[in-house]
C-alpha cells in the first residue's frame, strides 16, 4: 500500500521534515527487529479530526515494550500530545498514525541494552487496507502453510517489529497464490488470526472469535467489535476454532485498525458467501462510532485540537 508523503514527522520530541525522517543503517531494530509499534486511525468527525482509541493503542505499545524490557522515554500523555500536534501541523482530517519505539544506532550485536530507544510518530492518508471493494464485497483468504509464533518464541500479544517477518511470509504466500489475505494457525493447529487482523465467525446467530490463548494479538478493534455486538444484543463467545469451523461458518469477517471490519467471502475455495447481515450491521455501527456519529461511544474518540 503506497504511502502518500505529508510535511512533518515527529522524531524524539521534534517535528522534522518528511524527507529528513531517516535513521542510520546500523540501527539495531533494522538488523534484529527490536522495535514495538502501533497502528491507529484518525477519522474526520463533526468536532474535527478524532483519533480512535489513541490511549488504548499507546498503552498497548507500553505493554509490548515492557515484555521486551524496553522503557519508552515518553509517557502516554506526551505521545498523545505529540500525535495531536503532528496531525494538526500536517493539516490532516483523516489519516493513519504509526508510532514506533525502537533500539537505535549504538552498539552492534544482539544485546540491545546499550542502544538508545528512539521514538517516532508518522502520519499519512491511508485508504482501504485489503483493496478497493473489500469493505462492501468481502475478501478471499487462504490458510497459510506458515504457523503463528509459539508464545515462547515471540509473544504474539506484543506488537513487535521482528514478529512481523511471520506475517510478511504468510501474506506473500497468500497474495502470490491469488488470495487477499492469509489465516494463520497456532502451533497447536487452531486458528489464531490473519497477518494483520483478528478473525470472527458468525454461526447460528452467535459470534465466535479465538481466545487470546490461541495466539492472536489482543486487537483494539476486536475489543470494539465485541462491545458493539453486545450492545446490539448479539452473543460473542471466545472459543478455540479449527479451520473446519471457518469453512462451515454462516458469515465471517476480520477486524483491525487498518482493515476496519472487512467481510470474508471465501476461504481456500469454500464459499462463505456475500457479506452477511450480522457482519454488515457491525461494520455499519463501527463506522458510525469512529466518525463520531454515535454519542454513546464518544469516550473512544480523541478529538485533536
Ligand atoms: N493482528 C495483527 C497481527 C495485527 O497486526 C493487527 C493490527 C491486528 C491483529 C488488529 O489489531 P487492532 O488494530 O488493534 O485492531 N495490524 C495493524 C498493522 C497493519 C500493517 O500492515 O501494518 C493495523 O491494523 O493497523
GROMACS .gro file of C-alpha atoms and ligand atoms in nm:
model
  330
    1UNK     CA    1   0.000   0.000   0.000
    2UNK     CA    2   0.168   0.323  -0.112
    3UNK     CA    3   0.238   0.596   0.141
    4UNK     CA    4   0.141   0.949   0.049
    5UNK     CA    5   0.405   1.185   0.194
    6UNK     CA    6   0.298   1.466   0.426
    7UNK     CA    7   0.503   1.760   0.562
    8UNK     CA    8   0.626   1.654   0.904
    9UNK     CA    9   0.724   1.353   1.115
   10UNK     CA   10   0.765   1.351   1.495
   11UNK     CA   11   1.111   1.218   1.591
   12UNK     CA   12   1.232   1.201   1.951
   13UNK     CA   13   1.037   1.508   2.057
   14UNK     CA   14   1.087   1.722   1.747
   15UNK     CA   15   0.892   1.778   1.428
   16UNK     CA   16   1.118   1.716   1.129
   17UNK     CA   17   1.067   1.742   0.754
   18UNK     CA   18   0.926   1.423   0.597
   19UNK     CA   19   1.241   1.369   0.383
   20UNK     CA   20   1.472   1.413   0.685
   21UNK     CA   21   1.294   1.149   0.895
   22UNK     CA   22   1.570   0.889   0.844
   23UNK     CA   23   1.783   0.656   1.060
   24UNK     CA   24   2.137   0.516   1.041
   25UNK     CA   25   2.193   0.186   0.854
   26UNK     CA   26   2.327   0.036   1.177
   27UNK     CA   27   2.002   0.100   1.364
   28UNK     CA   28   1.967  -0.202   1.593
   29UNK     CA   29   1.600  -0.259   1.505
   30UNK     CA   30   1.683  -0.281   1.134
   31UNK     CA   31   1.912  -0.577   1.200
   32UNK     CA   32   1.739  -0.752   1.487
   33UNK     CA   33   1.371  -0.647   1.478
   34UNK     CA   34   1.390  -0.476   1.818
   35UNK     CA   35   1.102  -0.234   1.797
   36UNK     CA   36   0.744  -0.208   1.920
   37UNK     CA   37   0.479  -0.018   1.730
   38UNK     CA   38   0.115   0.068   1.685
   39UNK     CA   39  -0.129   0.132   1.403
   40UNK     CA   40  -0.401   0.385   1.476
   41UNK     CA   41  -0.657   0.569   1.264
   42UNK     CA   42  -0.782   0.925   1.280
   43UNK     CA   43  -1.121   0.998   1.127
   44UNK     CA   44  -1.297   1.317   1.027
   45UNK     CA   45  -1.581   1.398   1.267
   46UNK     CA   46  -1.811   1.696   1.324
   47UNK     CA   47  -1.584   1.805   1.610
   48UNK     CA   48  -1.274   1.789   1.389
   49UNK     CA   49  -1.022   1.510   1.334
   50UNK     CA   50  -1.055   1.245   1.606
   51UNK     CA   51  -0.812   0.962   1.678
   52UNK     CA   52  -0.987   0.637   1.761
   53UNK     CA   53  -0.887   0.487   2.098
   54UNK     CA   54  -0.549   0.663   2.092
   55UNK     CA   55  -0.469   0.600   2.458
   56UNK     CA   56  -0.564   0.233   2.435
   57UNK     CA   57  -0.321   0.192   2.147
   58UNK     CA   58  -0.040   0.377   2.324
   59UNK     CA   59  -0.098   0.172   2.638
   60UNK     CA   60  -0.069  -0.145   2.432
   61UNK     CA   61   0.260  -0.014   2.295
   62UNK     CA   62   0.381   0.031   2.654
   63UNK     CA   63   0.283  -0.327   2.734
   64UNK     CA   64   0.464  -0.452   2.422
   65UNK     CA   65   0.772  -0.257   2.535
   66UNK     CA   66   0.753  -0.399   2.887
   67UNK     CA   67   0.762  -0.753   2.751
   68UNK     CA   68   1.088  -0.666   2.572
   69UNK     CA   69   1.240  -0.490   2.874
   70UNK     CA   70   1.226  -0.160   2.691
   71UNK     CA   71   1.145   0.163   2.868
   72UNK     CA   72   0.984   0.412   2.632
   73UNK     CA   73   1.129   0.753   2.726
   74UNK     CA   74   0.794   0.933   2.675
   75UNK     CA   75   0.473   0.896   2.873
   76UNK     CA   76   0.140   0.809   2.715
   77UNK     CA   77   0.030   1.170   2.778
   78UNK     CA   78   0.335   1.305   2.596
   79UNK     CA   79   0.273   1.076   2.300
   80UNK     CA   80  -0.096   1.176   2.291
   81UNK     CA   81   0.011   1.539   2.278
   82UNK     CA   82   0.273   1.467   2.009
   83UNK     CA   83   0.012   1.286   1.795
   84UNK     CA   84  -0.228   1.581   1.820
   85UNK     CA   85   0.039   1.830   1.726
   86UNK     CA   86   0.153   1.618   1.432
   87UNK     CA   87  -0.198   1.578   1.286
   88UNK     CA   88  -0.268   1.950   1.328
   89UNK     CA   89   0.062   2.066   1.183
   90UNK     CA   90   0.014   1.837   0.881
   91UNK     CA   91  -0.340   1.975   0.846
   92UNK     CA   92  -0.491   1.625   0.812
   93UNK     CA   93  -0.853   1.529   0.877
   94UNK     CA   94  -0.826   1.157   0.811
   95UNK     CA   95  -0.504   0.959   0.844
   96UNK     CA   96  -0.324   0.654   0.972
   97UNK     CA   97  -0.092   0.703   1.272
   98UNK     CA   98   0.221   0.490   1.319
   99UNK     CA   99   0.413   0.535   1.645
  100UNK     CA  100   0.721   0.318   1.690
  101UNK     CA  101   0.977   0.282   1.969
  102UNK     CA  102   1.291   0.101   1.863
  103UNK     CA  103   1.651   0.030   1.955
  104UNK     CA  104   1.856   0.280   1.759
  105UNK     CA  105   2.215   0.326   1.650
  106UNK     CA  106   2.489   0.248   1.901
  107UNK     CA  107   2.631  -0.094   1.971
  108UNK     CA  108   2.611  -0.379   1.726
  109UNK     CA  109   2.536  -0.731   1.846
  110UNK     CA  110   2.221  -0.898   1.963
  111UNK     CA  111   2.226  -0.742   2.312
  112UNK     CA  112   2.024  -0.418   2.279
  113UNK     CA  113   2.091  -0.285   2.629
  114UNK     CA  114   2.335  -0.009   2.530
  115UNK     CA  115   2.138   0.116   2.231
  116UNK     CA  116   1.920   0.425   2.263
  117UNK     CA  117   1.543   0.391   2.242
  118UNK     CA  118   1.424   0.612   1.959
  119UNK     CA  119   1.059   0.704   1.930
  120UNK     CA  120   0.893   0.838   1.618
  121UNK     CA  121   0.537   0.900   1.502
  122UNK     CA  122   0.441   0.924   1.136
  123UNK     CA  123   0.100   1.007   0.989
  124UNK     CA  124  -0.024   0.975   0.632
  125UNK     CA  125  -0.350   0.933   0.446
  126UNK     CA  126  -0.418   0.558   0.401
  127UNK     CA  127  -0.709   0.406   0.213
  128UNK     CA  128  -0.883   0.072   0.241
  129UNK     CA  129  -0.629  -0.187   0.357
  130UNK     CA  130  -0.747  -0.502   0.179
  131UNK     CA  131  -0.837  -0.346  -0.157
  132UNK     CA  132  -1.095  -0.114  -0.308
  133UNK     CA  133  -1.403  -0.334  -0.279
  134UNK     CA  134  -1.304  -0.521   0.036
  135UNK     CA  135  -1.543  -0.344   0.271
  136UNK     CA  136  -1.850  -0.391   0.053
  137UNK     CA  137  -1.783  -0.717  -0.132
  138UNK     CA  138  -1.559  -0.909   0.107
  139UNK     CA  139  -1.220  -1.073   0.057
  140UNK     CA  140  -1.077  -1.417  -0.024
  141UNK     CA  141  -0.845  -1.580   0.227
  142UNK     CA  142  -0.631  -1.892   0.249
  143UNK     CA  143  -0.499  -2.085   0.546
  144UNK     CA  144  -0.123  -2.028   0.543
  145UNK     CA  145   0.137  -2.301   0.549
  146UNK     CA  146   0.320  -2.077   0.799
  147UNK     CA  147   0.220  -2.110   1.165
  148UNK     CA  148   0.175  -1.818   1.406
  149UNK     CA  149   0.451  -1.789   1.668
  150UNK     CA  150   0.465  -2.010   1.968
  151UNK     CA  151   0.419  -1.777   2.272
  152UNK     CA  152   0.761  -1.886   2.395
  153UNK     CA  153   0.926  -1.791   2.067
  154UNK     CA  154   0.781  -1.442   2.018
  155UNK     CA  155   0.485  -1.346   2.241
  156UNK     CA  156   0.201  -1.290   1.993
  157UNK     CA  157   0.034  -1.034   2.220
  158UNK     CA  158   0.328  -0.798   2.177
  159UNK     CA  159   0.321  -0.585   1.864
  160UNK     CA  160   0.693  -0.617   1.794
  161UNK     CA  161   0.854  -0.536   1.458
  162UNK     CA  162   1.061  -0.857   1.436
  163UNK     CA  163   0.750  -1.070   1.477
  164UNK     CA  164   0.612  -0.941   1.150
  165UNK     CA  165   0.851  -1.148   0.939
  166UNK     CA  166   0.600  -1.424   1.017
  167UNK     CA  167   0.306  -1.213   0.894
  168UNK     CA  168   0.502  -1.099   0.586
  169UNK     CA  169   0.584  -1.454   0.480
  170UNK     CA  170   0.223  -1.563   0.517
  171UNK     CA  171   0.098  -1.253   0.334
  172UNK     CA  172   0.338  -1.303   0.043
  173UNK     CA  173   0.242  -1.667   0.009
  174UNK     CA  174  -0.129  -1.572   0.006
  175UNK     CA  175  -0.103  -1.279  -0.234
  176UNK     CA  176   0.123  -1.464  -0.479
  177UNK     CA  177  -0.127  -1.751  -0.463
  178UNK     CA  178  -0.405  -1.513  -0.573
  179UNK     CA  179  -0.569  -1.452  -0.232
  180UNK     CA  180  -0.621  -1.124  -0.047
  181UNK     CA  181  -0.504  -1.239   0.294
  182UNK     CA  182  -0.370  -1.535   0.495
  183UNK     CA  183  -0.512  -1.700   0.804
  184UNK     CA  184  -0.255  -1.840   1.045
  185UNK     CA  185  -0.296  -2.139   1.271
  186UNK     CA  186  -0.114  -2.152   1.603
  187UNK     CA  187   0.147  -2.419   1.684
  188UNK     CA  188  -0.137  -2.648   1.804
  189UNK     CA  189  -0.311  -2.617   1.467
  190UNK     CA  190  -0.601  -2.397   1.581
  191UNK     CA  191  -0.698  -2.063   1.430
  192UNK     CA  192  -0.513  -1.762   1.568
  193UNK     CA  193  -0.561  -1.464   1.335
  194UNK     CA  194  -0.478  -1.321   0.993
  195UNK     CA  195  -0.148  -1.147   0.915
  196UNK     CA  196  -0.277  -0.809   1.034
  197UNK     CA  197  -0.632  -0.871   1.154
  198UNK     CA  198  -0.832  -1.062   1.411
  199UNK     CA  199  -1.091  -1.313   1.293
  200UNK     CA  200  -1.459  -1.364   1.374
  201UNK     CA  201  -1.719  -1.612   1.253
  202UNK     CA  202  -2.097  -1.594   1.281
  203UNK     CA  203  -2.282  -1.920   1.335
  204UNK     CA  204  -2.646  -1.970   1.427
  205UNK     CA  205  -2.681  -1.602   1.517
  206UNK     CA  206  -2.385  -1.606   1.757
  207UNK     CA  207  -2.037  -1.468   1.705
  208UNK     CA  208  -1.719  -1.662   1.784
  209UNK     CA  209  -1.357  -1.546   1.794
  210UNK     CA  210  -1.040  -1.725   1.908
  211UNK     CA  211  -0.938  -1.653   2.271
  212UNK     CA  212  -0.611  -1.470   2.335
  213UNK     CA  213  -0.465  -1.805   2.445
  214UNK     CA  214  -0.495  -1.917   2.080
  215UNK     CA  215  -0.230  -1.657   1.995
  216UNK     CA  216  -0.395  -1.357   1.828
  217UNK     CA  217  -0.292  -1.000   1.901
  218UNK     CA  218  -0.543  -0.857   2.152
  219UNK     CA  219  -0.681  -0.622   1.887
  220UNK     CA  220  -0.830  -0.290   1.984
  221UNK     CA  221  -1.083  -0.333   1.701
  222UNK     CA  222  -1.152  -0.686   1.827
  223UNK     CA  223  -1.248  -0.536   2.164
  224UNK     CA  224  -1.453  -0.264   1.995
  225UNK     CA  225  -1.645  -0.522   1.791
  226UNK     CA  226  -1.710  -0.737   2.099
  227UNK     CA  227  -1.865  -0.434   2.268
  228UNK     CA  228  -2.068  -0.338   1.957
  229UNK     CA  229  -2.205  -0.691   1.928
  230UNK     CA  230  -2.301  -0.698   2.295
  231UNK     CA  231  -2.475  -0.361   2.258
  232UNK     CA  232  -2.661  -0.494   1.952
  233UNK     CA  233  -2.774  -0.789   2.162
  234UNK     CA  234  -2.559  -1.046   1.982
  235UNK     CA  235  -2.376  -1.302   2.192
  236UNK     CA  236  -1.996  -1.316   2.138
  237UNK     CA  237  -1.801  -1.613   2.265
  238UNK     CA  238  -1.427  -1.664   2.269
  239UNK     CA  239  -1.379  -2.020   2.151
  240UNK     CA  240  -1.094  -2.231   2.015
  241UNK     CA  241  -1.164  -2.260   1.641
  242UNK     CA  242  -1.039  -2.511   1.387
  243UNK     CA  243  -1.002  -2.444   1.016
  244UNK     CA  244  -1.316  -2.652   0.954
  245UNK     CA  245  -1.512  -2.413   1.178
  246UNK     CA  246  -1.413  -2.136   0.938
  247UNK     CA  247  -1.502  -2.336   0.626
  248UNK     CA  248  -1.855  -2.401   0.758
  249UNK     CA  249  -1.933  -2.057   0.908
  250UNK     CA  250  -2.253  -1.870   0.814
  251UNK     CA  251  -2.056  -1.545   0.795
  252UNK     CA  252  -1.701  -1.445   0.858
  253UNK     CA  253  -1.514  -1.116   0.896
  254UNK     CA  254  -1.183  -0.976   1.010
  255UNK     CA  255  -1.105  -0.669   1.218
  256UNK     CA  256  -0.813  -0.433   1.254
  257UNK     CA  257  -0.732  -0.066   1.262
  258UNK     CA  258  -0.617  -0.078   0.900
  259UNK     CA  259  -0.872  -0.336   0.776
  260UNK     CA  260  -1.157  -0.194   0.991
  261UNK     CA  261  -1.441  -0.451   0.966
  262UNK     CA  262  -1.391  -0.647   0.643
  263UNK     CA  263  -1.621  -0.932   0.535
  264UNK     CA  264  -1.461  -1.260   0.419
  265UNK     CA  265  -1.642  -1.428   0.132
  266UNK     CA  266  -1.428  -1.733   0.060
  267UNK     CA  267  -1.157  -1.944   0.224
  268UNK     CA  268  -0.949  -2.194   0.023
  269UNK     CA  269  -1.228  -2.241  -0.231
  270UNK     CA  270  -1.503  -2.284   0.032
  271UNK     CA  271  -1.764  -2.017  -0.032
  272UNK     CA  272  -1.882  -1.835   0.281
  273UNK     CA  273  -2.098  -1.603   0.072
  274UNK     CA  274  -2.168  -1.235   0.020
  275UNK     CA  275  -2.128  -1.014   0.328
  276UNK     CA  276  -2.398  -1.125   0.573
  277UNK     CA  277  -2.639  -0.918   0.782
  278UNK     CA  278  -2.455  -0.955   1.114
  279UNK     CA  279  -2.121  -0.858   0.961
  280UNK     CA  280  -2.270  -0.558   0.788
  281UNK     CA  281  -2.462  -0.443   1.099
  282UNK     CA  282  -2.135  -0.447   1.294
  283UNK     CA  283  -1.944  -0.273   1.016
  284UNK     CA  284  -2.213  -0.005   0.993
  285UNK     CA  285  -2.202   0.063   1.367
  286UNK     CA  286  -1.820   0.064   1.364
  287UNK     CA  287  -1.810   0.340   1.102
  288UNK     CA  288  -2.074   0.539   1.289
  289UNK     CA  289  -1.866   0.519   1.606
  290UNK     CA  290  -1.527   0.611   1.454
  291UNK     CA  291  -1.683   0.902   1.268
  292UNK     CA  292  -1.837   1.035   1.589
  293UNK     CA  293  -2.196   0.970   1.483
  294UNK     CA  294  -2.295   0.780   1.797
  295UNK     CA  295  -2.258   0.981   2.118
  296UNK     CA  296  -2.271   0.668   2.333
  297UNK     CA  297  -1.915   0.585   2.228
  298UNK     CA  298  -1.778   0.940   2.235
  299UNK     CA  299  -1.524   0.840   2.505
  300UNK     CA  300  -1.335   0.639   2.245
  301UNK     CA  301  -1.271   0.946   2.031
  302UNK     CA  302  -0.969   1.158   2.099
  303UNK     CA  303  -1.059   1.486   1.932
  304UNK     CA  304  -0.749   1.667   1.807
  305UNK     CA  305  -0.707   2.035   1.886
  306LIG     N1  306  -0.341  -0.896   1.446
  306LIG     C1  307  -0.226  -0.849   1.394
  306LIG     C2  308  -0.114  -0.944   1.370
  306LIG     C3  309  -0.215  -0.714   1.364
  306LIG     O1  310  -0.103  -0.667   1.311
  306LIG     C4  311  -0.326  -0.627   1.387
  306LIG     C5  312  -0.316  -0.483   1.352
  306LIG     C6  313  -0.443  -0.681   1.443
  306LIG     C7  314  -0.447  -0.815   1.473
  306LIG     C8  315  -0.562  -0.595   1.478
  306LIG     O2  316  -0.531  -0.509   1.586
  306LIG     P1  317  -0.603  -0.370   1.609
  306LIG     O3  318  -0.555  -0.278   1.503
  306LIG     O4  319  -0.560  -0.329   1.745
  306LIG     O5  320  -0.749  -0.394   1.599
  306LIG     N2  321  -0.248  -0.455   1.233
  306LIG     C9  322  -0.207  -0.321   1.208
  306LIG    C10  323  -0.096  -0.312   1.109
  306LIG    C11  324  -0.119  -0.348   0.968
  306LIG    C12  325   0.004  -0.324   0.885
  306LIG     O6  326   0.008  -0.370   0.769
  306LIG     O7  327   0.099  -0.261   0.931
  306LIG    C13  328  -0.325  -0.229   1.181
  306LIG     O8  329  -0.435  -0.275   1.155
  306LIG     O9  330  -0.307  -0.107   1.189
   0.00000   0.00000   0.00000
